[in-house]
């Protein structure tokens, strides 16, 4: 008596071809996913396979074939800030590597923009979001409820969301310690608005370095600017240099500010680094070509973007996976503006 297995073994590709009304070569192409076969023909072949009881295991997709790519959005406050260029490049490298596409959105996320932004996400079937903006907790919660997201650089300390950033406190502290090592004793600080996490943390690092060195904290030396603007920074630096006891060291939270300080020194006839040493932040390309070249804290910008995208793609694959919180290392690049 024949068993079912023995019956199955007797079924051949030719039997399937005859049952489906196609050639054996067409059956082979359907079963092995080789070549182009019309949907209707493939359906008839597979129906014949099932009807005849042919033992068939669907082959895996070849390595070159992947599911259709998804669209990922990166939102940032301004495309005019060169700091974001390398971050976008790093994110795009990761996203394209996984077969997805990147859409860059410029603009702040606030009361007036949150609903149009959420509508754009829904209408375009966005798979995930990378945020570089400062976003108030209320609006960040709305985003997190609507879409998987990863914060990059700027992150909300009070929410349980994944992020990739740097340790701004230690980076700022090390920058100020460098100025102290250059015998600076009256160190000024030009900062961004304190609504930004990085501004609060860099202020904390600045204050820590002064306290640890036993140097006084002088309120006149701490400047809070409302935005990243070179003209405002130039004016602030000129005011600092005109004080009765001007600073002999200036630490700023961006190289855009750093370039403005060097210009202010030039306009006021103050020699750098002989009379005042200057340290910037971000290590943008401009830092190398300024005269004098600008000492700056290097952020691993490309790596920040790449790892933020990788963290998001991991969340897309496992929505219930852990929320990664990654802080990358920084490095102080010493150049002419602070090297005595």
mmCIF file of C-alpha atoms in Angstrom, residues 31-304:
data_model
loop_
_atom_site.group_PDB
_atom_site.id
_atom_site.type_symbol
_atom_site.label_atom_id
_atom_site.label_comp_id
_atom_site.label_asym_id
_atom_site.label_seq_id
_atom_site.Cartn_x
_atom_site.Cartn_y
_atom_site.Cartn_z
ATOM 1 C CA UNK A 31 8.697 27.446 -7.832
ATOM 2 C CA UNK A 32 12.232 28.862 -7.847
ATOM 3 C CA UNK A 33 11.275 32.552 -8.249
ATOM 4 C CA UNK A 34 13.390 32.884 -11.346
ATOM 5 C CA UNK A 35 12.370 35.026 -14.285
ATOM 6 C CA UNK A 36 9.168 36.955 -14.863
ATOM 7 C CA UNK A 37 5.843 35.120 -14.771
ATOM 8 C CA UNK A 38 2.384 36.681 -14.996
ATOM 9 C CA UNK A 39 0.418 36.777 -11.743
ATOM 10 C CA UNK A 40 -2.434 34.728 -13.236
ATOM 11 C CA UNK A 41 0.003 32.031 -14.416
ATOM 12 C CA UNK A 42 1.715 31.895 -11.010
ATOM 13 C CA UNK A 43 -1.668 31.535 -9.342
ATOM 14 C CA UNK A 44 -2.611 28.568 -11.569
ATOM 15 C CA UNK A 45 0.705 26.843 -10.915
ATOM 16 C CA UNK A 46 0.411 27.234 -7.135
ATOM 17 C CA UNK A 47 -3.181 25.986 -7.182
ATOM 18 C CA UNK A 48 -2.006 22.875 -9.062
ATOM 19 C CA UNK A 49 0.809 22.372 -6.544
ATOM 20 C CA UNK A 50 -1.663 22.407 -3.662
ATOM 21 C CA UNK A 51 -4.263 20.262 -5.465
ATOM 22 C CA UNK A 52 -1.751 17.551 -6.366
ATOM 23 C CA UNK A 53 -0.088 17.603 -2.963
ATOM 24 C CA UNK A 54 3.365 18.380 -4.302
ATOM 25 C CA UNK A 55 5.855 18.832 -1.411
ATOM 26 C CA UNK A 56 6.901 22.442 -1.874
ATOM 27 C CA UNK A 57 8.801 24.722 0.493
ATOM 28 C CA UNK A 58 8.837 28.370 -0.530
ATOM 29 C CA UNK A 59 12.444 29.478 -1.095
ATOM 30 C CA UNK A 60 13.787 32.477 0.888
ATOM 31 C CA UNK A 61 14.193 35.837 -0.806
ATOM 32 C CA UNK A 62 17.653 36.195 -2.307
ATOM 33 C CA UNK A 63 19.966 38.695 -0.545
ATOM 34 C CA UNK A 64 19.508 41.286 -3.282
ATOM 35 C CA UNK A 65 15.746 41.435 -2.728
ATOM 36 C CA UNK A 66 14.389 43.438 0.222
ATOM 37 C CA UNK A 67 10.966 44.706 1.259
ATOM 38 C CA UNK A 68 9.904 48.056 -0.172
ATOM 39 C CA UNK A 69 11.705 50.986 1.510
ATOM 40 C CA UNK A 70 9.973 53.240 4.003
ATOM 41 C CA UNK A 71 10.136 56.999 4.423
ATOM 42 C CA UNK A 72 11.889 58.443 7.483
ATOM 43 C CA UNK A 73 11.749 62.130 8.403
ATOM 44 C CA UNK A 74 14.481 64.140 10.098
ATOM 45 C CA UNK A 75 13.266 67.432 11.549
ATOM 46 C CA UNK A 76 15.706 70.215 12.434
ATOM 47 C CA UNK A 77 15.360 73.920 13.238
ATOM 48 C CA UNK A 78 17.398 75.420 10.390
ATOM 49 C CA UNK A 79 19.194 74.256 7.273
ATOM 50 C CA UNK A 80 21.344 77.401 7.332
ATOM 51 C CA UNK A 81 23.305 76.138 10.359
ATOM 52 C CA UNK A 82 26.303 74.183 8.932
ATOM 53 C CA UNK A 83 26.382 72.040 12.070
ATOM 54 C CA UNK A 84 23.559 69.901 10.692
ATOM 55 C CA UNK A 85 25.187 69.035 7.335
ATOM 56 C CA UNK A 86 27.291 66.114 8.584
ATOM 57 C CA UNK A 87 24.467 64.823 10.806
ATOM 58 C CA UNK A 88 22.144 64.630 7.797
ATOM 59 C CA UNK A 89 24.883 62.867 5.825
ATOM 60 C CA UNK A 90 25.372 60.267 8.560
ATOM 61 C CA UNK A 91 21.652 59.610 8.909
ATOM 62 C CA UNK A 92 21.207 59.293 5.157
ATOM 63 C CA UNK A 93 24.057 56.763 4.949
ATOM 64 C CA UNK A 94 22.350 54.516 7.501
ATOM 65 C CA UNK A 95 18.844 54.942 6.099
ATOM 66 C CA UNK A 96 19.870 54.213 2.500
ATOM 67 C CA UNK A 97 21.902 51.230 3.695
ATOM 68 C CA UNK A 98 18.658 49.715 4.974
ATOM 69 C CA UNK A 99 16.765 50.489 1.780
ATOM 70 C CA UNK A 100 14.746 53.401 3.156
ATOM 71 C CA UNK A 101 14.477 57.072 2.153
ATOM 72 C CA UNK A 102 15.153 60.251 4.129
ATOM 73 C CA UNK A 103 13.048 63.410 4.076
ATOM 74 C CA UNK A 104 14.535 66.470 5.824
ATOM 75 C CA UNK A 105 12.031 68.852 7.428
ATOM 76 C CA UNK A 106 13.117 72.364 8.398
ATOM 77 C CA UNK A 107 11.248 74.269 11.082
ATOM 78 C CA UNK A 108 10.388 74.425 14.771
ATOM 79 C CA UNK A 109 7.796 72.138 16.338
ATOM 80 C CA UNK A 110 5.521 74.262 18.521
ATOM 81 C CA UNK A 111 1.895 75.243 19.164
ATOM 82 C CA UNK A 112 1.454 76.631 15.668
ATOM 83 C CA UNK A 113 3.192 73.833 13.733
ATOM 84 C CA UNK A 114 2.472 70.594 15.616
ATOM 85 C CA UNK A 115 -0.881 69.791 13.966
ATOM 86 C CA UNK A 116 0.256 70.473 10.361
ATOM 87 C CA UNK A 117 3.372 68.398 11.092
ATOM 88 C CA UNK A 118 1.313 65.474 12.422
ATOM 89 C CA UNK A 119 -0.966 65.743 9.375
ATOM 90 C CA UNK A 120 2.077 65.535 7.078
ATOM 91 C CA UNK A 121 3.242 62.413 8.921
ATOM 92 C CA UNK A 122 -0.148 60.720 8.522
ATOM 93 C CA UNK A 123 -0.698 61.664 4.886
ATOM 94 C CA UNK A 124 2.750 60.528 3.781
ATOM 95 C CA UNK A 125 2.738 57.331 5.841
ATOM 96 C CA UNK A 126 6.003 58.249 7.557
ATOM 97 C CA UNK A 127 7.573 55.200 9.241
ATOM 98 C CA UNK A 128 9.779 56.982 11.781
ATOM 99 C CA UNK A 129 11.112 60.335 12.935
ATOM 100 C CA UNK A 130 14.518 61.685 13.975
ATOM 101 C CA UNK A 131 14.265 64.979 15.870
ATOM 102 C CA UNK A 132 17.049 67.537 16.278
ATOM 103 C CA UNK A 133 14.716 70.269 17.521
ATOM 104 C CA UNK A 134 14.061 71.488 21.011
ATOM 105 C CA UNK A 135 10.446 70.329 21.468
ATOM 106 C CA UNK A 136 8.347 71.148 24.524
ATOM 107 C CA UNK A 137 7.259 68.103 26.506
ATOM 108 C CA UNK A 138 3.560 68.460 25.547
ATOM 109 C CA UNK A 139 4.289 68.409 21.816
ATOM 110 C CA UNK A 140 6.968 65.732 22.114
ATOM 111 C CA UNK A 141 4.405 63.482 23.798
ATOM 112 C CA UNK A 142 2.024 64.052 20.880
ATOM 113 C CA UNK A 143 4.733 63.079 18.425
ATOM 114 C CA UNK A 144 5.739 60.005 20.420
ATOM 115 C CA UNK A 145 2.103 58.848 20.515
ATOM 116 C CA UNK A 146 1.803 59.254 16.750
ATOM 117 C CA UNK A 147 5.094 57.813 15.475
ATOM 118 C CA UNK A 148 8.276 56.021 16.506
ATOM 119 C CA UNK A 149 11.006 58.585 17.081
ATOM 120 C CA UNK A 150 14.617 58.974 18.172
ATOM 121 C CA UNK A 151 16.069 62.227 19.494
ATOM 122 C CA UNK A 152 19.451 63.348 18.164
ATOM 123 C CA UNK A 153 21.702 65.885 19.945
ATOM 124 C CA UNK A 154 18.851 67.765 21.637
ATOM 125 C CA UNK A 155 16.771 65.508 23.893
ATOM 126 C CA UNK A 156 14.147 65.731 26.624
ATOM 127 C CA UNK A 157 15.649 64.586 29.923
ATOM 128 C CA UNK A 158 12.262 63.906 31.508
ATOM 129 C CA UNK A 159 10.827 61.518 28.906
ATOM 130 C CA UNK A 160 11.512 57.841 28.377
ATOM 131 C CA UNK A 161 12.500 58.127 24.706
ATOM 132 C CA UNK A 162 15.621 56.973 22.853
ATOM 133 C CA UNK A 163 18.341 59.469 22.033
ATOM 134 C CA UNK A 164 21.877 59.815 20.670
ATOM 135 C CA UNK A 165 23.832 62.826 21.888
ATOM 136 C CA UNK A 166 27.030 63.926 23.659
ATOM 137 C CA UNK A 167 27.930 64.718 27.264
ATOM 138 C CA UNK A 168 27.730 68.502 26.974
ATOM 139 C CA UNK A 169 28.660 69.057 30.626
ATOM 140 C CA UNK A 170 32.001 67.264 30.459
ATOM 141 C CA UNK A 171 32.774 68.660 26.981
ATOM 142 C CA UNK A 172 32.258 72.249 28.178
ATOM 143 C CA UNK A 173 34.156 71.637 31.400
ATOM 144 C CA UNK A 174 37.145 70.289 29.475
ATOM 145 C CA UNK A 175 37.102 73.298 27.108
ATOM 146 C CA UNK A 176 37.196 75.741 30.035
ATOM 147 C CA UNK A 177 39.888 73.692 31.782
ATOM 148 C CA UNK A 178 41.968 74.101 28.629
ATOM 149 C CA UNK A 179 41.620 77.893 28.877
ATOM 150 C CA UNK A 180 42.611 77.738 32.549
ATOM 151 C CA UNK A 181 45.667 75.685 31.589
ATOM 152 C CA UNK A 182 46.568 78.513 29.179
ATOM 153 C CA UNK A 183 46.681 80.812 32.261
ATOM 154 C CA UNK A 184 43.304 82.462 31.545
ATOM 155 C CA UNK A 185 41.702 83.686 34.780
ATOM 156 C CA UNK A 186 38.846 85.900 33.545
ATOM 157 C CA UNK A 187 36.872 83.532 31.353
ATOM 158 C CA UNK A 188 33.680 84.654 29.634
ATOM 159 C CA UNK A 189 30.949 82.436 28.221
ATOM 160 C CA UNK A 190 28.616 83.230 25.313
ATOM 161 C CA UNK A 191 25.645 80.870 25.413
ATOM 162 C CA UNK A 192 22.417 80.087 23.540
ATOM 163 C CA UNK A 193 18.886 80.212 25.064
ATOM 164 C CA UNK A 194 18.527 78.030 28.156
ATOM 165 C CA UNK A 195 15.470 76.282 26.718
ATOM 166 C CA UNK A 196 18.000 74.119 24.871
ATOM 167 C CA UNK A 197 19.395 71.141 26.754
ATOM 168 C CA UNK A 198 22.878 71.698 25.322
ATOM 169 C CA UNK A 199 22.900 75.344 26.495
ATOM 170 C CA UNK A 200 21.971 74.368 30.062
ATOM 171 C CA UNK A 201 24.528 71.569 30.166
ATOM 172 C CA UNK A 202 27.355 73.631 28.683
ATOM 173 C CA UNK A 203 26.665 76.393 31.194
ATOM 174 C CA UNK A 204 26.859 73.777 33.938
ATOM 175 C CA UNK A 205 30.211 72.527 32.605
ATOM 176 C CA UNK A 206 31.552 76.096 32.442
ATOM 177 C CA UNK A 207 30.540 76.788 36.042
ATOM 178 C CA UNK A 208 31.961 73.464 37.258
ATOM 179 C CA UNK A 209 35.369 74.218 35.735
ATOM 180 C CA UNK A 210 35.535 77.666 37.320
ATOM 181 C CA UNK A 211 34.498 76.369 40.754
ATOM 182 C CA UNK A 212 36.989 73.489 40.648
ATOM 183 C CA UNK A 213 39.772 75.953 39.743
ATOM 184 C CA UNK A 214 38.755 78.356 42.500
ATOM 185 C CA UNK A 215 37.992 81.142 40.009
ATOM 186 C CA UNK A 216 35.226 83.654 40.637
ATOM 187 C CA UNK A 217 31.955 83.472 38.720
ATOM 188 C CA UNK A 218 31.344 86.937 37.254
ATOM 189 C CA UNK A 219 27.824 87.518 35.954
ATOM 190 C CA UNK A 220 29.059 90.164 33.498
ATOM 191 C CA UNK A 221 31.104 87.454 31.788
ATOM 192 C CA UNK A 222 28.068 85.206 31.096
ATOM 193 C CA UNK A 223 26.060 86.182 28.005
ATOM 194 C CA UNK A 224 22.804 84.480 26.983
ATOM 195 C CA UNK A 225 21.914 85.190 23.357
ATOM 196 C CA UNK A 226 18.385 84.572 22.016
ATOM 197 C CA UNK A 227 19.537 82.629 18.941
ATOM 198 C CA UNK A 228 22.540 81.416 16.939
ATOM 199 C CA UNK A 229 23.349 84.664 15.147
ATOM 200 C CA UNK A 230 26.825 85.906 14.227
ATOM 201 C CA UNK A 231 25.903 89.602 14.411
ATOM 202 C CA UNK A 232 24.521 89.238 17.929
ATOM 203 C CA UNK A 233 27.617 87.291 18.968
ATOM 204 C CA UNK A 234 29.926 89.961 17.512
ATOM 205 C CA UNK A 235 28.109 92.674 19.471
ATOM 206 C CA UNK A 236 28.238 90.595 22.660
ATOM 207 C CA UNK A 237 31.964 89.981 22.257
ATOM 208 C CA UNK A 238 32.640 93.677 21.651
ATOM 209 C CA UNK A 239 30.793 94.504 24.872
ATOM 210 C CA UNK A 240 32.819 91.924 26.790
ATOM 211 C CA UNK A 241 36.099 93.285 25.420
ATOM 212 C CA UNK A 242 35.111 96.827 26.426
ATOM 213 C CA UNK A 243 34.565 95.955 30.099
ATOM 214 C CA UNK A 244 36.868 97.676 32.622
ATOM 215 C CA UNK A 245 38.347 94.252 33.327
ATOM 216 C CA UNK A 246 37.869 92.391 30.012
ATOM 217 C CA UNK A 247 38.072 88.602 29.788
ATOM 218 C CA UNK A 248 41.349 86.950 28.877
ATOM 219 C CA UNK A 249 39.513 83.830 27.694
ATOM 220 C CA UNK A 250 36.173 83.345 25.917
ATOM 221 C CA UNK A 251 34.330 80.033 25.552
ATOM 222 C CA UNK A 252 31.361 79.939 23.146
ATOM 223 C CA UNK A 253 28.779 77.250 22.423
ATOM 224 C CA UNK A 254 29.220 77.199 18.642
ATOM 225 C CA UNK A 255 31.863 77.916 16.029
ATOM 226 C CA UNK A 256 29.480 80.474 14.515
ATOM 227 C CA UNK A 257 29.865 82.393 17.773
ATOM 228 C CA UNK A 258 33.585 81.642 17.761
ATOM 229 C CA UNK A 259 34.061 83.239 14.342
ATOM 230 C CA UNK A 260 32.106 86.264 15.561
ATOM 231 C CA UNK A 261 34.362 86.583 18.622
ATOM 232 C CA UNK A 262 37.487 86.489 16.438
ATOM 233 C CA UNK A 263 35.974 89.256 14.313
ATOM 234 C CA UNK A 264 35.220 91.312 17.420
ATOM 235 C CA UNK A 265 38.823 90.860 18.564
ATOM 236 C CA UNK A 266 40.035 92.068 15.173
ATOM 237 C CA UNK A 267 37.744 95.114 15.268
ATOM 238 C CA UNK A 268 38.820 96.046 18.795
ATOM 239 C CA UNK A 269 42.517 95.478 18.170
ATOM 240 C CA UNK A 270 42.668 92.669 20.717
ATOM 241 C CA UNK A 271 45.344 90.074 19.899
ATOM 242 C CA UNK A 272 44.393 86.392 19.873
ATOM 243 C CA UNK A 273 45.598 84.411 21.779
ATOM 244 C CA UNK A 274 48.057 86.836 23.460
ATOM 245 C CA UNK A 275 45.384 89.015 25.073
ATOM 246 C CA UNK A 276 42.382 86.713 24.846
ATOM 247 C CA UNK A 277 42.150 82.998 24.039
ATOM 248 C CA UNK A 278 39.032 81.691 22.273
ATOM 249 C CA UNK A 279 37.444 78.225 22.231
ATOM 250 C CA UNK A 280 34.446 77.283 20.076
ATOM 251 C CA UNK A 281 32.197 74.237 19.826
ATOM 252 C CA UNK A 282 31.248 71.808 16.994
ATOM 253 C CA UNK A 283 34.537 71.858 15.027
ATOM 254 C CA UNK A 284 32.914 73.026 11.809
ATOM 255 C CA UNK A 285 34.965 73.286 8.628
ATOM 256 C CA UNK A 286 35.229 77.058 9.123
ATOM 257 C CA UNK A 287 37.241 76.537 12.326
ATOM 258 C CA UNK A 288 40.239 75.359 10.275
ATOM 259 C CA UNK A 289 40.319 78.305 7.875
ATOM 260 C CA UNK A 290 39.673 81.214 10.210
ATOM 261 C CA UNK A 291 42.622 83.484 11.010
ATOM 262 C CA UNK A 292 43.689 82.580 13.585
ATOM 263 C CA UNK A 293 42.318 79.045 13.312
ATOM 264 C CA UNK A 294 39.761 78.290 16.005
ATOM 265 C CA UNK A 295 40.215 75.824 18.850
ATOM 266 C CA UNK A 296 36.962 73.871 19.047
ATOM 267 C CA UNK A 297 35.207 70.952 20.718
ATOM 268 C CA UNK A 298 34.689 68.304 18.053
ATOM 269 C CA UNK A 299 31.334 66.565 18.024
ATOM 270 C CA UNK A 300 31.225 63.303 16.031
ATOM 271 C CA UNK A 301 28.514 64.801 13.828
ATOM 272 C CA UNK A 302 28.374 62.115 11.117
ATOM 273 C CA UNK A 303 28.334 59.401 13.767
ATOM 274 C CA UNK A 304 25.538 61.154 15.668
#
